[in-house]
mmCIF file of C-alpha atoms (C1' of nucleotides) in Angstrom:
data_model
loop_
_atom_site.group_PDB
_atom_site.id
_atom_site.type_symbol
_atom_site.label_atom_id
_atom_site.label_comp_id
_atom_site.label_asym_id
_atom_site.label_seq_id
_atom_site.Cartn_x
_atom_site.Cartn_y
_atom_site.Cartn_z
ATOM 1 C CA MET A 7 67.843 86.355 99.076
ATOM 2 C CA PRO A 8 70.922 84.473 100.061
ATOM 3 C CA GLU A 9 72.763 86.162 102.894
ATOM 4 C CA LEU A 10 75.906 84.809 104.441
ATOM 5 C CA PRO A 11 74.119 82.117 106.482
ATOM 6 C CA GLU A 12 72.465 80.700 103.404
ATOM 7 C CA VAL A 13 75.720 80.726 101.477
ATOM 8 C CA GLU A 14 77.439 78.918 104.328
ATOM 9 C CA VAL A 15 74.660 76.360 104.503
ATOM 10 C CA SER A 16 74.914 75.928 100.732
ATOM 11 C CA ARG A 17 78.642 75.443 101.085
ATOM 12 C CA MET A 18 78.214 72.662 103.603
ATOM 13 C CA GLY A 19 75.502 70.994 101.541
ATOM 14 C CA VAL A 20 77.411 71.206 98.286
ATOM 15 C CA SER A 21 80.745 70.262 99.797
ATOM 16 C CA LYS A 22 79.821 66.743 100.795
ATOM 17 C CA HIS A 23 78.613 66.013 97.265
ATOM 18 C CA LEU A 24 81.624 67.485 95.458
ATOM 19 C CA THR A 25 84.714 67.073 97.608
ATOM 20 C CA GLY A 26 86.978 64.311 96.350
ATOM 21 C CA LYS A 27 85.014 63.898 93.124
ATOM 22 C CA SER A 28 86.287 64.562 89.636
ATOM 23 C CA ILE A 29 84.645 67.272 87.530
ATOM 24 C CA SER A 30 83.338 65.420 84.483
ATOM 25 C CA ASN A 31 81.826 68.350 82.612
ATOM 26 C CA ILE A 32 80.952 72.035 82.843
ATOM 27 C CA THR A 33 78.063 73.511 80.881
ATOM 28 C CA VAL A 34 77.440 77.238 80.621
ATOM 29 C CA ARG A 35 74.077 78.096 79.047
ATOM 30 C CA THR A 36 74.089 81.812 79.778
ATOM 31 C CA PRO A 37 77.161 83.769 78.665
ATOM 32 C CA LYS A 38 76.770 86.519 81.215
ATOM 33 C CA LEU A 39 75.285 86.888 84.673
ATOM 34 C CA ARG A 40 76.521 89.892 86.624
ATOM 35 C CA TRP A 41 79.728 89.524 84.610
ATOM 36 C CA ASP A 42 80.787 87.434 81.623
ATOM 37 C CA ILE A 43 81.240 83.790 82.562
ATOM 38 C CA PRO A 44 84.774 82.617 81.636
ATOM 39 C CA THR A 45 83.621 79.373 80.041
ATOM 40 C CA ASP A 46 86.954 78.501 78.434
ATOM 41 C CA GLN A 47 88.873 78.884 81.683
ATOM 42 C CA LEU A 48 86.266 76.920 83.619
ATOM 43 C CA LYS A 49 86.502 74.058 81.153
ATOM 44 C CA THR A 50 90.201 73.639 81.931
ATOM 45 C CA LEU A 51 89.042 72.195 85.270
ATOM 46 C CA ILE A 52 87.316 69.234 83.639
ATOM 47 C CA GLY A 53 89.014 66.021 84.705
ATOM 48 C CA HIS A 54 90.342 67.487 87.937
ATOM 49 C CA HIS A 55 89.255 66.654 91.464
ATOM 50 C CA VAL A 56 87.496 69.010 93.851
ATOM 51 C CA VAL A 57 89.773 69.278 96.863
ATOM 52 C CA ALA A 58 87.566 71.596 98.933
ATOM 53 C CA VAL A 59 84.540 73.872 98.841
ATOM 54 C CA SER A 60 85.265 77.032 100.786
ATOM 55 C CA ARG A 61 83.704 80.447 101.270
ATOM 56 C CA ARG A 62 84.899 84.045 101.412
ATOM 57 C CA ALA A 63 82.204 86.591 102.251
ATOM 58 C CA LYS A 64 79.224 85.506 100.119
ATOM 59 C CA TYR A 65 81.414 83.868 97.502
ATOM 60 C CA LEU A 66 81.511 80.071 97.275
ATOM 61 C CA ILE A 67 84.816 78.673 96.075
ATOM 62 C CA ILE A 68 85.068 75.245 94.484
ATOM 63 C CA GLU A 69 88.755 74.410 94.674
ATOM 64 C CA THR A 70 90.696 72.018 92.476
ATOM 65 C CA ASP A 71 94.438 71.530 92.270
ATOM 66 C CA VAL A 72 94.641 73.563 89.060
ATOM 67 C CA GLY A 73 92.154 76.391 89.639
ATOM 68 C CA HIS A 74 89.008 77.532 91.435
ATOM 69 C CA ILE A 75 85.404 78.183 90.487
ATOM 70 C CA ILE A 76 83.994 81.227 92.298
ATOM 71 C CA ILE A 77 80.207 81.415 92.628
ATOM 72 C CA HIS A 78 78.111 84.291 93.961
ATOM 73 C CA LEU A 79 74.374 83.727 94.360
ATOM 74 C CA GLY A 80 73.481 87.399 94.064
ATOM 75 C CA MET A 81 69.897 88.159 95.008
ATOM 76 C CA SER A 82 68.094 85.142 93.706
ATOM 77 C CA GLY A 83 70.622 82.408 93.023
ATOM 78 C CA SER A 84 70.325 78.863 94.310
ATOM 79 C CA LEU A 85 72.332 75.671 93.980
ATOM 80 C CA ARG A 86 71.054 72.125 93.742
ATOM 81 C CA VAL A 87 72.872 68.827 93.523
ATOM 82 C CA ILE A 88 70.695 66.604 91.376
ATOM 83 C CA ASP A 89 70.793 63.693 88.935
ATOM 84 C CA ILE A 90 72.529 64.648 85.737
ATOM 85 C CA ASP A 91 69.456 63.916 83.590
ATOM 86 C CA THR A 92 67.152 66.188 85.608
ATOM 87 C CA PRO A 93 65.172 68.357 83.167
ATOM 88 C CA LEU A 94 66.204 71.994 83.004
ATOM 89 C CA LYS A 95 64.165 74.695 84.627
ATOM 90 C CA LYS A 96 63.888 78.286 83.592
ATOM 91 C CA HIS A 97 67.018 80.243 84.644
ATOM 92 C CA ASP A 98 69.234 77.165 85.044
ATOM 93 C CA HIS A 99 72.446 78.823 83.862
ATOM 94 C CA VAL A 100 75.410 76.623 84.751
ATOM 95 C CA ASP A 101 76.034 72.911 85.374
ATOM 96 C CA ILE A 102 79.081 71.434 87.048
ATOM 97 C CA ALA A 103 78.894 67.681 86.581
ATOM 98 C CA VAL A 104 80.542 65.207 88.935
ATOM 99 C CA GLY A 105 79.847 61.649 87.855
ATOM 100 C CA ALA A 106 76.106 60.948 87.791
ATOM 101 C CA LYS A 107 75.318 64.124 89.725
ATOM 102 C CA VAL A 108 75.389 67.743 88.743
ATOM 103 C CA LEU A 109 75.653 70.988 90.673
ATOM 104 C CA ARG A 110 73.169 73.290 88.964
ATOM 105 C CA LEU A 111 72.987 77.058 89.405
ATOM 106 C CA ASN A 112 69.607 78.722 88.987
ATOM 107 C CA ASP A 113 69.355 82.509 89.187
ATOM 108 C CA PRO A 114 66.246 84.344 87.917
ATOM 109 C CA ARG A 115 67.502 87.878 88.433
ATOM 110 C CA ARG A 116 71.033 87.136 87.242
ATOM 111 C CA PHE A 117 72.679 89.225 89.928
ATOM 112 C CA GLY A 118 74.937 86.296 90.663
ATOM 113 C CA ALA A 119 78.321 85.454 89.212
ATOM 114 C CA VAL A 120 80.453 82.519 88.137
ATOM 115 C CA LEU A 121 84.159 83.339 87.954
ATOM 116 C CA PHE A 122 87.513 81.613 87.686
ATOM 117 C CA SER A 123 90.703 81.991 89.636
ATOM 118 C CA ASN A 124 94.117 80.363 89.518
ATOM 119 C CA ILE A 125 95.237 78.099 92.351
ATOM 120 C CA ASP A 126 96.604 81.128 94.181
ATOM 121 C CA GLY A 127 92.943 81.951 94.851
ATOM 122 C CA GLN A 128 93.369 85.595 93.978
ATOM 123 C CA HIS A 129 90.584 87.481 92.279
ATOM 124 C CA ARG A 130 89.702 91.150 92.105
ATOM 125 C CA VAL A 131 86.325 90.486 93.767
ATOM 126 C CA PHE A 132 88.250 89.600 96.942
ATOM 127 C CA ASP A 133 90.489 92.649 96.919
ATOM 128 C CA LYS A 134 88.477 95.021 99.098
ATOM 129 C CA LEU A 135 86.817 92.613 101.492
ATOM 130 C CA GLY A 136 86.918 93.194 105.222
ATOM 131 C CA PRO A 137 87.071 90.493 107.896
ATOM 132 C CA GLU A 138 84.707 87.555 108.139
ATOM 133 C CA PRO A 139 82.021 88.354 110.744
ATOM 134 C CA LEU A 140 82.352 84.998 112.508
ATOM 135 C CA THR A 141 86.091 85.243 113.070
ATOM 136 C CA ASP A 142 88.063 87.085 115.749
ATOM 137 C CA ALA A 143 89.251 89.537 113.106
ATOM 138 C CA PHE A 144 85.830 91.151 113.385
ATOM 139 C CA ASN A 145 85.935 92.559 116.891
ATOM 140 C CA ALA A 146 84.981 95.679 118.818
ATOM 141 C CA LEU A 147 88.356 97.343 118.335
ATOM 142 C CA HIS A 148 88.150 96.856 114.578
ATOM 143 C CA LEU A 149 84.616 98.248 114.314
ATOM 144 C CA MET A 150 85.454 101.126 116.647
ATOM 145 C CA HIS A 151 88.342 102.032 114.396
ATOM 146 C CA LYS A 152 86.140 101.914 111.318
ATOM 147 C CA CYS A 153 83.360 103.936 112.942
ATOM 148 C CA ALA A 154 85.600 106.625 114.388
ATOM 149 C CA LYS A 155 86.057 108.447 111.110
ATOM 150 C CA ARG A 156 82.608 107.970 109.672
ATOM 151 C CA LYS A 157 79.459 109.922 110.281
ATOM 152 C CA ALA A 158 77.389 107.783 107.911
ATOM 153 C CA ALA A 159 74.455 105.820 109.328
ATOM 154 C CA ILE A 160 75.636 102.814 111.336
ATOM 155 C CA LYS A 161 73.434 100.562 109.209
ATOM 156 C CA LEU A 162 75.372 101.539 106.095
ATOM 157 C CA VAL A 163 78.680 101.001 107.869
ATOM 158 C CA ILE A 164 77.953 97.435 108.999
ATOM 159 C CA MET A 165 76.714 96.628 105.472
ATOM 160 C CA ASP A 166 79.914 98.045 103.960
ATOM 161 C CA ASN A 167 82.082 95.166 102.724
ATOM 162 C CA PRO A 168 85.447 96.744 103.549
ATOM 163 C CA VAL A 169 84.256 97.039 107.176
ATOM 164 C CA VAL A 170 82.879 93.525 107.553
ATOM 165 C CA VAL A 171 81.595 91.085 104.927
ATOM 166 C CA GLY A 172 78.390 89.137 104.830
ATOM 167 C CA VAL A 173 76.049 91.451 106.691
ATOM 168 C CA GLY A 174 73.154 92.055 104.319
ATOM 169 C CA ASN A 175 70.024 94.086 104.747
ATOM 170 C CA ILE A 176 68.102 91.473 106.706
ATOM 171 C CA TYR A 177 70.719 90.897 109.385
ATOM 172 C CA ALA A 178 71.701 94.541 109.601
ATOM 173 C CA ASN A 179 68.107 95.359 110.510
ATOM 174 C CA GLU A 180 67.917 92.506 112.991
ATOM 175 C CA ALA A 181 71.225 93.218 114.703
ATOM 176 C CA LEU A 182 70.392 96.903 115.163
ATOM 177 C CA PHE A 183 67.010 96.049 116.646
ATOM 178 C CA LEU A 184 68.534 93.531 119.046
ATOM 179 C CA THR A 185 71.090 96.070 120.245
ATOM 180 C CA GLY A 186 68.561 98.900 120.507
ATOM 181 C CA ILE A 187 70.424 101.137 118.085
ATOM 182 C CA HIS A 188 68.566 103.393 115.671
ATOM 183 C CA PRO A 189 69.725 102.549 112.126
ATOM 184 C CA LEU A 190 70.372 106.194 111.265
ATOM 185 C CA THR A 191 72.715 106.768 114.203
ATOM 186 C CA PRO A 192 75.948 108.285 112.872
ATOM 187 C CA ALA A 193 78.624 105.628 113.265
ATOM 188 C CA ASN A 194 80.974 107.971 115.125
ATOM 189 C CA GLN A 195 78.330 108.647 117.784
ATOM 190 C CA LEU A 196 78.115 105.073 119.038
ATOM 191 C CA THR A 197 79.511 104.351 122.473
ATOM 192 C CA GLU A 198 82.170 101.697 122.991
ATOM 193 C CA SER A 199 79.615 99.601 124.793
ATOM 194 C CA GLN A 200 77.176 99.819 121.887
ATOM 195 C CA ILE A 201 79.861 98.819 119.415
ATOM 196 C CA LEU A 202 80.870 95.839 121.503
ATOM 197 C CA GLN A 203 77.233 94.785 121.773
ATOM 198 C CA LEU A 204 76.690 95.249 118.066
ATOM 199 C CA VAL A 205 79.678 93.094 117.156
ATOM 200 C CA ASN A 206 78.517 90.302 119.435
ATOM 201 C CA THR A 207 74.946 90.522 118.169
ATOM 202 C CA VAL A 208 75.975 90.375 114.517
ATOM 203 C CA LYS A 209 77.917 87.207 115.297
ATOM 204 C CA ASP A 210 75.040 85.690 117.287
ATOM 205 C CA VAL A 211 72.413 86.444 114.656
ATOM 206 C CA LEU A 212 74.491 85.038 111.804
ATOM 207 C CA ALA A 213 75.475 81.951 113.759
ATOM 208 C CA ALA A 214 71.877 81.283 114.752
ATOM 209 C CA ALA A 215 70.728 81.639 111.157
ATOM 210 C CA ILE A 216 73.355 79.180 109.960
ATOM 211 C CA LYS A 217 72.138 76.735 112.571
ATOM 212 C CA GLN A 218 68.538 77.135 111.430
ATOM 213 C CA GLY A 219 69.460 76.902 107.772
ATOM 214 C CA GLY A 220 71.149 73.655 108.513
ATOM 215 C CA THR A 221 67.895 72.112 109.538
ATOM 216 C CA THR A 222 65.910 73.034 106.450
ATOM 217 C CA LEU A 223 68.470 73.133 103.684
ATOM 218 C CA LYS A 224 70.523 70.059 104.403
ATOM 219 C CA ASP A 225 69.213 67.980 101.529
ATOM 220 C CA PHE A 226 70.610 69.404 98.325
ATOM 221 C CA SER A 227 69.223 66.548 96.255
ATOM 222 C CA GLN A 228 65.773 67.984 96.601
ATOM 223 C CA THR A 229 64.363 69.966 93.751
ATOM 224 C CA ASP A 230 64.068 73.502 94.945
ATOM 225 C CA GLY A 231 63.729 73.446 98.686
ATOM 226 C CA LYS A 232 62.449 77.018 98.814
ATOM 227 C CA PRO A 233 64.172 78.140 102.003
ATOM 228 C CA GLY A 234 62.304 80.945 103.766
ATOM 229 C CA TYR A 235 63.791 79.466 106.899
ATOM 230 C CA PHE A 236 64.889 82.734 108.400
ATOM 231 C CA ALA A 237 61.485 84.351 108.154
ATOM 232 C CA GLN A 238 60.216 82.707 111.334
ATOM 233 C CA SER A 239 62.628 84.253 113.768
ATOM 234 C CA LEU A 240 62.921 87.787 112.405
ATOM 235 C CA PHE A 241 62.002 90.628 114.722
ATOM 236 C CA VAL A 242 61.792 93.535 112.291
ATOM 237 C CA TYR A 243 62.742 92.669 108.713
ATOM 238 C CA GLY A 244 59.647 92.520 106.507
ATOM 239 C CA ARG A 245 57.362 93.448 109.406
ATOM 240 C CA ASP A 246 56.690 97.103 108.605
ATOM 241 C CA GLY A 247 53.581 98.379 110.375
ATOM 242 C CA GLU A 248 53.328 95.329 112.628
ATOM 243 C CA ALA A 249 53.692 95.408 116.396
ATOM 244 C CA CYS A 250 57.163 95.243 117.889
ATOM 245 C CA MET A 251 57.598 91.801 119.455
ATOM 246 C CA ARG A 252 59.115 93.400 122.542
ATOM 247 C CA CYS A 253 57.108 96.550 123.254
ATOM 248 C CA LYS A 254 54.131 96.348 120.852
ATOM 249 C CA SER A 255 54.919 99.719 119.296
ATOM 250 C CA GLU A 256 54.275 99.958 115.573
ATOM 251 C CA LEU A 257 57.399 99.151 113.535
ATOM 252 C CA GLN A 258 58.420 101.812 111.051
ATOM 253 C CA THR A 259 60.297 101.771 107.745
ATOM 254 C CA ILE A 260 62.710 104.326 106.413
ATOM 255 C CA LYS A 261 64.985 104.285 103.378
ATOM 256 C CA ILE A 262 68.682 104.276 104.108
ATOM 257 C CA GLY A 263 70.949 104.062 101.102
ATOM 258 C CA GLN A 264 67.979 103.061 98.943
ATOM 259 C CA ARG A 265 67.259 100.071 101.146
ATOM 260 C CA ALA A 266 64.308 99.429 103.391
ATOM 261 C CA SER A 267 65.190 99.746 107.057
ATOM 262 C CA VAL A 268 62.624 98.547 109.562
ATOM 263 C CA TYR A 269 62.986 99.500 113.192
ATOM 264 C CA CYS A 270 61.086 100.025 116.410
ATOM 265 C CA PRO A 271 60.952 103.720 117.325
ATOM 266 C CA LYS A 272 60.695 102.887 121.014
ATOM 267 C CA CYS A 273 63.287 100.093 121.320
ATOM 268 C CA GLN A 274 65.698 101.900 118.992
ATOM 269 C CA PRO A 275 65.491 105.522 120.063
ATOM 270 C CA THR A 276 67.109 108.271 118.039
ATOM 271 C CA LEU A 277 70.295 109.543 119.637
ATOM 272 C CA ILE A 278 69.998 112.949 121.380
ATOM 273 C "C1'" DC B 276 89.579 109.486 101.696
ATOM 274 C "C1'" DT B 277 84.024 109.438 102.163
ATOM 275 C "C1'" DA B 278 79.315 109.928 100.481
ATOM 276 C "C1'" DG B 279 75.691 109.435 97.347
ATOM 277 C "C1'" DA B 280 73.499 107.828 93.225
ATOM 278 C "C1'" DG B 281 72.903 104.828 89.173
ATOM 279 C "C1'" DG B 282 72.566 100.434 87.057
ATOM 280 C "C1'" DC B 283 72.151 95.547 86.480
ATOM 281 C "C1'" DC B 284 67.701 91.970 86.193
ATOM 282 C "C1'" DT B 285 63.284 89.453 86.767
ATOM 283 C "C1'" DG B 286 59.296 88.142 89.544
ATOM 284 C "C1'" DC B 287 55.780 89.779 92.053
ATOM 285 C "C1'" DC B 288 52.291 92.845 93.690
ATOM 286 C "C1'" DC B 289 49.350 96.677 93.213
ATOM 287 C "C1'" DG B 290 46.067 99.738 90.904
ATOM 288 C "C1'" DC B 291 43.412 100.679 86.938
ATOM 289 C "C1'" DT C 216 41.659 89.735 82.683
ATOM 290 C "C1'" DG C 217 45.676 92.196 81.137
ATOM 291 C "C1'" DC C 218 49.107 95.638 81.615
ATOM 292 C "C1'" DG C 219 52.172 99.228 83.310
ATOM 293 C "C1'" DG C 220 54.684 100.865 87.191
ATOM 294 C "C1'" DG C 221 57.106 100.323 91.304
ATOM 295 C "C1'" DC C 222 59.764 97.625 94.193
ATOM 296 C "C1'" DA C 223 63.208 94.423 95.949
ATOM 297 C "C1'" DG C 224 68.265 94.198 96.658
ATOM 298 C "C1'" DG C 225 74.238 92.936 96.593
ATOM 299 C "C1'" DC C 226 77.655 95.134 94.904
ATOM 300 C "C1'" DC C 227 80.261 97.426 91.389
ATOM 301 C "C1'" DT C 228 81.122 101.886 89.207
ATOM 302 C "C1'" DC C 229 80.839 106.589 88.566
ATOM 303 C "C1'" DT C 230 80.629 111.375 90.227
ATOM 304 C "C1'" DA C 231 81.192 115.127 93.650
#
DNA sequence: CTAGAGGCCTGCCCGC
DNA sequence: TGCGGGCAGGCCTCTA
């Protein structure tokens, strides 16, 4: 599932193929993913140049001088830049053609989205987003402020988009393990030191994953380079019942907010 | 305001 | 071998 690192790696890969090129065609084969796809609005971009490919949270933004295409990969989306005559695969929903190449969105579970915004870049999906995790806007003071009035589990709080964007289930689990914080700890019970550590660890884990993704996902001309790149360096995610890599205790799984949370009962002791 | 639950959707894995 | 059920999971939306 694409988390922020994979979206960022996708952005870099896609950007070099699209930036400066003119959009020659847009094909929408599926009328609706998570939301209706605004085909008519998207088609107004045909003939215009891509000036940049940017990112906000897990949204990719293909910018032209007359409007933007917003893409979310959801749970199972992936982007490829391939020759325009490449045969379609199952779940290939949208094509954005630039010359002889095409950016093709494939998304089996259809949790993704393709949206349109004017050149002002505004869209309701951006309205309630917190700071980017890799910027200074996400800092200990900010998280302390957000945690102070919440007794919800810290794992839920760092996965809450208004608090900080781009921290999905995988990296929430990892960051809490690396800081030795039990995922169920009420947010308002964390010490200042723990919050500072957590902020730094979230940044480190995401940055490291982007670096790794860069090594395996750099070639977007390839047909389906099944990532799986983050699996190698995970300490807890997907390792339920296995031995903790630090203390050899058996990793445990609990459900928090309907999501699997894997942790080490010894390295991440319950508060009190 | 926060908290909790439901729903979207398909592939995959398990048990029978 | 086939089939049903459960699960995964970001994020919006609804209810309390």
